[in-house]
């Protein structure tokens, strides 16, 4: 002990102060600043996403429409790469040196220690040749992923396509999707996205400072397994679909075939079609742009998006509605002197001078005059003001599924157009209009817009004698074969079953009696009932329309065919429909080879050389220049446009 | 026998308990740092924790041997110890093994002896011996000169290895000189020099000189009356300016690149968490990710998977911080602080000045290691490669700290006797 005894307190004080400084700093970095915790996880945790296999899609017989095929992403860990022959390597993976160097530098900038994708989706072929040489290039390895593969290249628009999610998708999904995920963009891939996508799995792997795997974090407690997407069983008949696409080659238009007893869609053809495999793989982007710029718009899903005035097939609806209203009965006769006169000087011409016709005959010969009278009765002589009577007619027609979405399980369905009474009142600036003002509605022209799907649905409902099931493309999904409840509900047309007999009789004669407008399309031993239509198209040649069902009793198939700019319904659409029906019901074609060949080979694309029809029915509905004064002006262009 | 019982009775058991606690904590953390879940075994002589177990046992034996030695032995033979250490330090420069750029180890069988570790207690002993036996006071330049010489010789030899960290340890003995009567200005001057050193690295030297001149002028203006202080103030300012220029010169020309980089990292002049700042960054991540309660024993991912370099030796505190969190850090720092304060208490209760001076030396050296080591792992001081007493892996360091502490305990147990 000496005189400097008190200095012990200085020394001890320094010790205490230093200890407090250390503790304060520790408290800051351990308790207050959370960034170190995140950095530690970044160091050690590698979240490996296990991508589930997307659900496969089968046709109604269990044949594969879409399956998954492995593709190979070339990965790189820049730090582990040793000098190598760049040129030879580029040749192996099929890219040029400049873009290889660019991609490699990008990976290097991201992280020298972590893997990056160098080249996406190498084909199995490229992979096979690369695999043997890969050991010569340390730092590169292959990661397997699956992509969609369409073995038969059919039904592209029905299936739709998938591609990588965008920022917006990620936002909308509230974190379900992660960058790099795939999402259904159109078609069934989109509408059944939740069923198909499956559940991603995550593995939390730990790595050491040299990025060597060190097992699962917390013994895998936070890992999840990937579960594959459910399979979809579509209602399509693959063979029928394929046949339909062949028939529609070099033609623009649609075929929709429905099983009337269930509403299941048997064929869904939108022409021109494209190979769905184009939308997969490395060249997806280029292919997409090509399809987008194709003047015939293959990406346009015509069966649900193209709206046409239905033409003469609409007479079926008018015949049924008029009977239900009690305006006509099977024996009601009108005289056709070559046209229907209305207003002071108006005339809606008929194709022929039909003379006196009854209801069935009016369908058989597709008499415009007859339906002029029928429509006139329904609107002007219903015991109420024409505006009200029109609205009643409108509501009855709407129950056929016209003018509204049918609710098919595809995105972007259009509802078509069935103008309301107010529409005309607004247009004529008065509610004192009569049937003369929109008489063309009687024969399915004018402001009507109906999609091929709606046409098929109408004829399916006729086949059922008064009801329909919502048309749908997916029979069932998952292991438990779930089907949406809305597709099992019967929708009534509000037309009594007995009123169908004369109409169906007329439709049968159209095909099966000599002199019927579609007698050329008669199928031996199968009683097909149909109705032709030739849709006036102010922008070009008329559209050829036909709808039918078969057989007459206990119908198995209802079908609508639209071929744009092809002319008469009887020339193109009806034979195509008849072949489809025969193919479906009999699984073979009994018609002469030349008959099928003509249809397969016909090129009806705009600009192609017109072929002279081999056959021309003398009773076909030819609409001459109609004098629809008030109507023609107001026909919205969009309704009559092809797209 | 009776004599020995009373001898052990006088030993400060609290210090021994703290010592054992720190060694045990060290062993468990070394185990955690090198733990490999694929090969879990507790005692495996091939591993660091297996060897450390051996080191702890031998250190304890060594410690109790010291307790049974004669108390006078150390003061009497302190020049011999000092001389022997200097010989070893010279020897290591000739036959030493070079590990990581430092020629600091003499290989003996499978172990390696690190003479610089033993220089610490032998220097303390000689310093205590000299000051206690000298009649001179600390205002005598001869006294100060001799003391500085005692410190400088081992420092210089260690610098030749070169092991700057160990050499710097000896500067902590300034606390001993201060306690024994060296002017209190020494601490203030030290603090000012450190501050100037940091400032001159952070700012342009001309700005700094300008600021210094400005402050001097201001002080002179405010204290115009006392003319006497004017000259001394001007001298101080001039000395400071000279120091600033020296720092710049020394920094650019004397310091090695890696040392310069370590200082730049701490000052934030280099932001390179993957390169120069890797060690420090990973060390902070490991400690910082521990949170309040830590990740649990053997659960520290950063240390287990080798993100932190030197994690069982210099960066052992990372394991403590990561697996035991702030709570564990608090315990460890609390133990060190208690130990240091106890040693000062022990020092002040000694009758002999030799024991007191030696005790201060022990406290200074442990304090320096404790502060610099923990400070560097959390980014308070530049990375200086010195071990954390009793916790870090390594035989030489554990033995030398054990000898350092147990000589003190021996001296303390003899405090009633006359040395």
mmCIF file with all atom_site columns, N, CA, C and O in Angstrom, chain B residues 163-169 259 262-263 314-315 368-369 372-373 376-377 381-387:
data_model
loop_
_atom_site.group_PDB
_atom_site.id
_atom_site.type_symbol
_atom_site.label_atom_id
_atom_site.label_alt_id
_atom_site.label_comp_id
_atom_site.label_asym_id
_atom_site.label_entity_id
_atom_site.label_seq_id
_atom_site.pdbx_PDB_ins_code
_atom_site.Cartn_x
_atom_site.Cartn_y
_atom_site.Cartn_z
_atom_site.occupancy
_atom_site.B_iso_or_equiv
_atom_site.pdbx_formal_charge
_atom_site.auth_seq_id
_atom_site.auth_comp_id
_atom_site.auth_asym_id
_atom_site.auth_atom_id
_atom_site.pdbx_PDB_model_num
ATOM 1   N N  . UNK B 1 163 ? 4.496   -10.585 -34.827 1.00 0.00 ? 163 UNK B N  1
ATOM 2   C CA . UNK B 1 163 ? 3.191   -10.843 -34.221 1.00 0.00 ? 163 UNK B CA 1
ATOM 3   C C  . UNK B 1 163 ? 2.785   -9.574  -33.481 1.00 0.00 ? 163 UNK B C  1
ATOM 4   O O  . UNK B 1 163 ? 2.973   -9.454  -32.275 1.00 0.00 ? 163 UNK B O  1
ATOM 5   N N  . UNK B 1 164 ? 2.261   -8.621  -34.235 1.00 0.00 ? 164 UNK B N  1
ATOM 6   C CA . UNK B 1 164 ? 1.941   -7.305  -33.695 1.00 0.00 ? 164 UNK B CA 1
ATOM 7   C C  . UNK B 1 164 ? 0.978   -7.394  -32.517 1.00 0.00 ? 164 UNK B C  1
ATOM 8   O O  . UNK B 1 164 ? 1.113   -6.684  -31.526 1.00 0.00 ? 164 UNK B O  1
ATOM 9   N N  . UNK B 1 165 ? 0.001   -8.293  -32.636 1.00 0.00 ? 165 UNK B N  1
ATOM 10  C CA . UNK B 1 165 ? -1.023  -8.412  -31.594 1.00 0.00 ? 165 UNK B CA 1
ATOM 11  C C  . UNK B 1 165 ? -0.415  -8.723  -30.246 1.00 0.00 ? 165 UNK B C  1
ATOM 12  O O  . UNK B 1 165 ? -0.669  -8.026  -29.258 1.00 0.00 ? 165 UNK B O  1
ATOM 13  N N  . UNK B 1 166 ? 0.424   -9.765  -30.219 1.00 0.00 ? 166 UNK B N  1
ATOM 14  C CA . UNK B 1 166 ? 1.043   -10.138 -28.940 1.00 0.00 ? 166 UNK B CA 1
ATOM 15  C C  . UNK B 1 166 ? 1.947   -9.035  -28.426 1.00 0.00 ? 166 UNK B C  1
ATOM 16  O O  . UNK B 1 166 ? 2.024   -8.769  -27.227 1.00 0.00 ? 166 UNK B O  1
ATOM 17  N N  . UNK B 1 167 ? 2.652   -8.387  -29.354 1.00 0.00 ? 167 UNK B N  1
ATOM 18  C CA . UNK B 1 167 ? 3.566   -7.318  -28.942 1.00 0.00 ? 167 UNK B CA 1
ATOM 19  C C  . UNK B 1 167 ? 2.806   -6.170  -28.292 1.00 0.00 ? 167 UNK B C  1
ATOM 20  O O  . UNK B 1 167 ? 3.225   -5.616  -27.267 1.00 0.00 ? 167 UNK B O  1
ATOM 21  N N  . UNK B 1 168 ? 1.658   -5.842  -28.871 1.00 0.00 ? 168 UNK B N  1
ATOM 22  C CA . UNK B 1 168 ? 0.877   -4.727  -28.335 1.00 0.00 ? 168 UNK B CA 1
ATOM 23  C C  . UNK B 1 168 ? 0.400   -4.990  -26.913 1.00 0.00 ? 168 UNK B C  1
ATOM 24  O O  . UNK B 1 168 ? 0.149   -4.067  -26.148 1.00 0.00 ? 168 UNK B O  1
ATOM 25  N N  . UNK B 1 169 ? 0.268   -6.289  -26.570 1.00 0.00 ? 169 UNK B N  1
ATOM 26  C CA . UNK B 1 169 ? -0.183  -6.662  -25.234 1.00 0.00 ? 169 UNK B CA 1
ATOM 27  C C  . UNK B 1 169 ? 0.624   -5.948  -24.145 1.00 0.00 ? 169 UNK B C  1
ATOM 28  O O  . UNK B 1 169 ? 0.092   -5.539  -23.115 1.00 0.00 ? 169 UNK B O  1
ATOM 29  N N  . UNK B 1 259 ? -2.702  -5.018  -42.146 1.00 0.00 ? 259 UNK B N  1
ATOM 30  C CA . UNK B 1 259 ? -2.996  -4.242  -40.939 1.00 0.00 ? 259 UNK B CA 1
ATOM 31  C C  . UNK B 1 259 ? -3.713  -2.947  -41.297 1.00 0.00 ? 259 UNK B C  1
ATOM 32  O O  . UNK B 1 259 ? -4.672  -2.540  -40.648 1.00 0.00 ? 259 UNK B O  1
ATOM 33  N N  . UNK B 1 262 ? -7.265  -3.775  -42.083 1.00 0.00 ? 262 UNK B N  1
ATOM 34  C CA . UNK B 1 262 ? -8.089  -4.053  -40.905 1.00 0.00 ? 262 UNK B CA 1
ATOM 35  C C  . UNK B 1 262 ? -8.533  -2.753  -40.239 1.00 0.00 ? 262 UNK B C  1
ATOM 36  O O  . UNK B 1 262 ? -9.670  -2.638  -39.783 1.00 0.00 ? 262 UNK B O  1
ATOM 37  N N  . UNK B 1 263 ? -7.595  -1.790  -40.200 1.00 0.00 ? 263 UNK B N  1
ATOM 38  C CA . UNK B 1 263 ? -7.947  -0.503  -39.590 1.00 0.00 ? 263 UNK B CA 1
ATOM 39  C C  . UNK B 1 263 ? -8.967  0.221   -40.463 1.00 0.00 ? 263 UNK B C  1
ATOM 40  O O  . UNK B 1 263 ? -9.968  0.749   -39.980 1.00 0.00 ? 263 UNK B O  1
ATOM 41  N N  . UNK B 1 314 ? -9.111  -17.228 -32.014 1.00 0.00 ? 314 UNK B N  1
ATOM 42  C CA . UNK B 1 314 ? -9.327  -15.797 -31.792 1.00 0.00 ? 314 UNK B CA 1
ATOM 43  C C  . UNK B 1 314 ? -10.800 -15.405 -31.806 1.00 0.00 ? 314 UNK B C  1
ATOM 44  O O  . UNK B 1 314 ? -11.192 -14.457 -31.143 1.00 0.00 ? 314 UNK B O  1
ATOM 45  N N  . UNK B 1 315 ? -11.608 -16.135 -32.592 1.00 0.00 ? 315 UNK B N  1
ATOM 46  C CA . UNK B 1 315 ? -13.012 -15.736 -32.706 1.00 0.00 ? 315 UNK B CA 1
ATOM 47  C C  . UNK B 1 315 ? -13.946 -16.642 -31.900 1.00 0.00 ? 315 UNK B C  1
ATOM 48  O O  . UNK B 1 315 ? -15.087 -16.845 -32.264 1.00 0.00 ? 315 UNK B O  1
ATOM 49  N N  . UNK B 1 368 ? -6.370  -6.426  -21.279 1.00 0.00 ? 368 UNK B N  1
ATOM 50  C CA . UNK B 1 368 ? -6.063  -6.087  -22.667 1.00 0.00 ? 368 UNK B CA 1
ATOM 51  C C  . UNK B 1 368 ? -6.596  -7.155  -23.620 1.00 0.00 ? 368 UNK B C  1
ATOM 52  O O  . UNK B 1 368 ? -7.252  -6.870  -24.614 1.00 0.00 ? 368 UNK B O  1
ATOM 53  N N  . UNK B 1 369 ? -6.333  -8.425  -23.282 1.00 0.00 ? 369 UNK B N  1
ATOM 54  C CA . UNK B 1 369 ? -6.812  -9.514  -24.136 1.00 0.00 ? 369 UNK B CA 1
ATOM 55  C C  . UNK B 1 369 ? -8.324  -9.530  -24.223 1.00 0.00 ? 369 UNK B C  1
ATOM 56  O O  . UNK B 1 369 ? -8.910  -9.710  -25.284 1.00 0.00 ? 369 UNK B O  1
ATOM 57  N N  . UNK B 1 372 ? -9.556  -6.280  -26.262 1.00 0.00 ? 372 UNK B N  1
ATOM 58  C CA . UNK B 1 372 ? -9.221  -6.302  -27.691 1.00 0.00 ? 372 UNK B CA 1
ATOM 59  C C  . UNK B 1 372 ? -9.922  -7.462  -28.385 1.00 0.00 ? 372 UNK B C  1
ATOM 60  O O  . UNK B 1 372 ? -10.481 -7.323  -29.468 1.00 0.00 ? 372 UNK B O  1
ATOM 61  N N  . UNK B 1 373 ? -9.920  -8.638  -27.741 1.00 0.00 ? 373 UNK B N  1
ATOM 62  C CA . UNK B 1 373 ? -10.492 -9.805  -28.407 1.00 0.00 ? 373 UNK B CA 1
ATOM 63  C C  . UNK B 1 373 ? -11.995 -9.660  -28.640 1.00 0.00 ? 373 UNK B C  1
ATOM 64  O O  . UNK B 1 373 ? -12.486 -9.826  -29.755 1.00 0.00 ? 373 UNK B O  1
ATOM 65  N N  . UNK B 1 376 ? -12.800 -6.813  -31.042 1.00 0.00 ? 376 UNK B N  1
ATOM 66  C CA . UNK B 1 376 ? -12.598 -7.038  -32.478 1.00 0.00 ? 376 UNK B CA 1
ATOM 67  C C  . UNK B 1 376 ? -13.707 -7.898  -33.064 1.00 0.00 ? 376 UNK B C  1
ATOM 68  O O  . UNK B 1 376 ? -14.098 -7.725  -34.221 1.00 0.00 ? 376 UNK B O  1
ATOM 69  N N  . UNK B 1 377 ? -14.278 -8.820  -32.284 1.00 0.00 ? 377 UNK B N  1
ATOM 70  C CA . UNK B 1 377 ? -15.334 -9.669  -32.854 1.00 0.00 ? 377 UNK B CA 1
ATOM 71  C C  . UNK B 1 377 ? -16.613 -8.887  -33.117 1.00 0.00 ? 377 UNK B C  1
ATOM 72  O O  . UNK B 1 377 ? -17.433 -9.302  -33.916 1.00 0.00 ? 377 UNK B O  1
ATOM 73  N N  . UNK B 1 381 ? -12.791 -2.660  -32.335 1.00 0.00 ? 381 UNK B N  1
ATOM 74  C CA . UNK B 1 381 ? -11.364 -2.412  -32.552 1.00 0.00 ? 381 UNK B CA 1
ATOM 75  C C  . UNK B 1 381 ? -10.938 -3.223  -33.777 1.00 0.00 ? 381 UNK B C  1
ATOM 76  O O  . UNK B 1 381 ? -11.613 -4.185  -34.144 1.00 0.00 ? 381 UNK B O  1
ATOM 77  N N  . UNK B 1 382 ? -9.836  -2.826  -34.411 1.00 0.00 ? 382 UNK B N  1
ATOM 78  C CA . UNK B 1 382 ? -9.399  -3.574  -35.598 1.00 0.00 ? 382 UNK B CA 1
ATOM 79  C C  . UNK B 1 382 ? -9.077  -5.023  -35.225 1.00 0.00 ? 382 UNK B C  1
ATOM 80  O O  . UNK B 1 382 ? -8.829  -5.334  -34.061 1.00 0.00 ? 382 UNK B O  1
ATOM 81  N N  . UNK B 1 383 ? -9.121  -5.881  -36.224 1.00 0.00 ? 383 UNK B N  1
ATOM 82  C CA . UNK B 1 383 ? -8.835  -7.290  -35.967 1.00 0.00 ? 383 UNK B CA 1
ATOM 83  C C  . UNK B 1 383 ? -7.363  -7.435  -35.584 1.00 0.00 ? 383 UNK B C  1
ATOM 84  O O  . UNK B 1 383 ? -6.460  -7.115  -36.349 1.00 0.00 ? 383 UNK B O  1
ATOM 85  N N  . UNK B 1 384 ? -7.143  -7.887  -34.350 1.00 0.00 ? 384 UNK B N  1
ATOM 86  C CA . UNK B 1 384 ? -5.784  -8.137  -33.861 1.00 0.00 ? 384 UNK B CA 1
ATOM 87  C C  . UNK B 1 384 ? -5.801  -9.564  -33.338 1.00 0.00 ? 384 UNK B C  1
ATOM 88  O O  . UNK B 1 384 ? -6.625  -9.907  -32.503 1.00 0.00 ? 384 UNK B O  1
ATOM 89  N N  . UNK B 1 385 ? -4.899  -10.374 -33.853 1.00 0.00 ? 385 UNK B N  1
ATOM 90  C CA . UNK B 1 385 ? -4.969  -11.797 -33.531 1.00 0.00 ? 385 UNK B CA 1
ATOM 91  C C  . UNK B 1 385 ? -4.424  -12.151 -32.167 1.00 0.00 ? 385 UNK B C  1
ATOM 92  O O  . UNK B 1 385 ? -3.302  -12.628 -32.037 1.00 0.00 ? 385 UNK B O  1
ATOM 93  N N  . UNK B 1 386 ? -5.211  -11.901 -31.115 1.00 0.00 ? 386 UNK B N  1
ATOM 94  C CA . UNK B 1 386 ? -4.796  -12.375 -29.791 1.00 0.00 ? 386 UNK B CA 1
ATOM 95  C C  . UNK B 1 386 ? -5.942  -13.173 -29.183 1.00 0.00 ? 386 UNK B C  1
ATOM 96  O O  . UNK B 1 386 ? -7.104  -12.930 -29.481 1.00 0.00 ? 386 UNK B O  1
ATOM 97  N N  . UNK B 1 387 ? -5.606  -14.172 -28.358 1.00 0.00 ? 387 UNK B N  1
ATOM 98  C CA . UNK B 1 387 ? -6.648  -15.062 -27.842 1.00 0.00 ? 387 UNK B CA 1
ATOM 99  C C  . UNK B 1 387 ? -7.451  -14.438 -26.707 1.00 0.00 ? 387 UNK B C  1
ATOM 100 O O  . UNK B 1 387 ? -7.036  -13.449 -26.099 1.00 0.00 ? 387 UNK B O  1
#
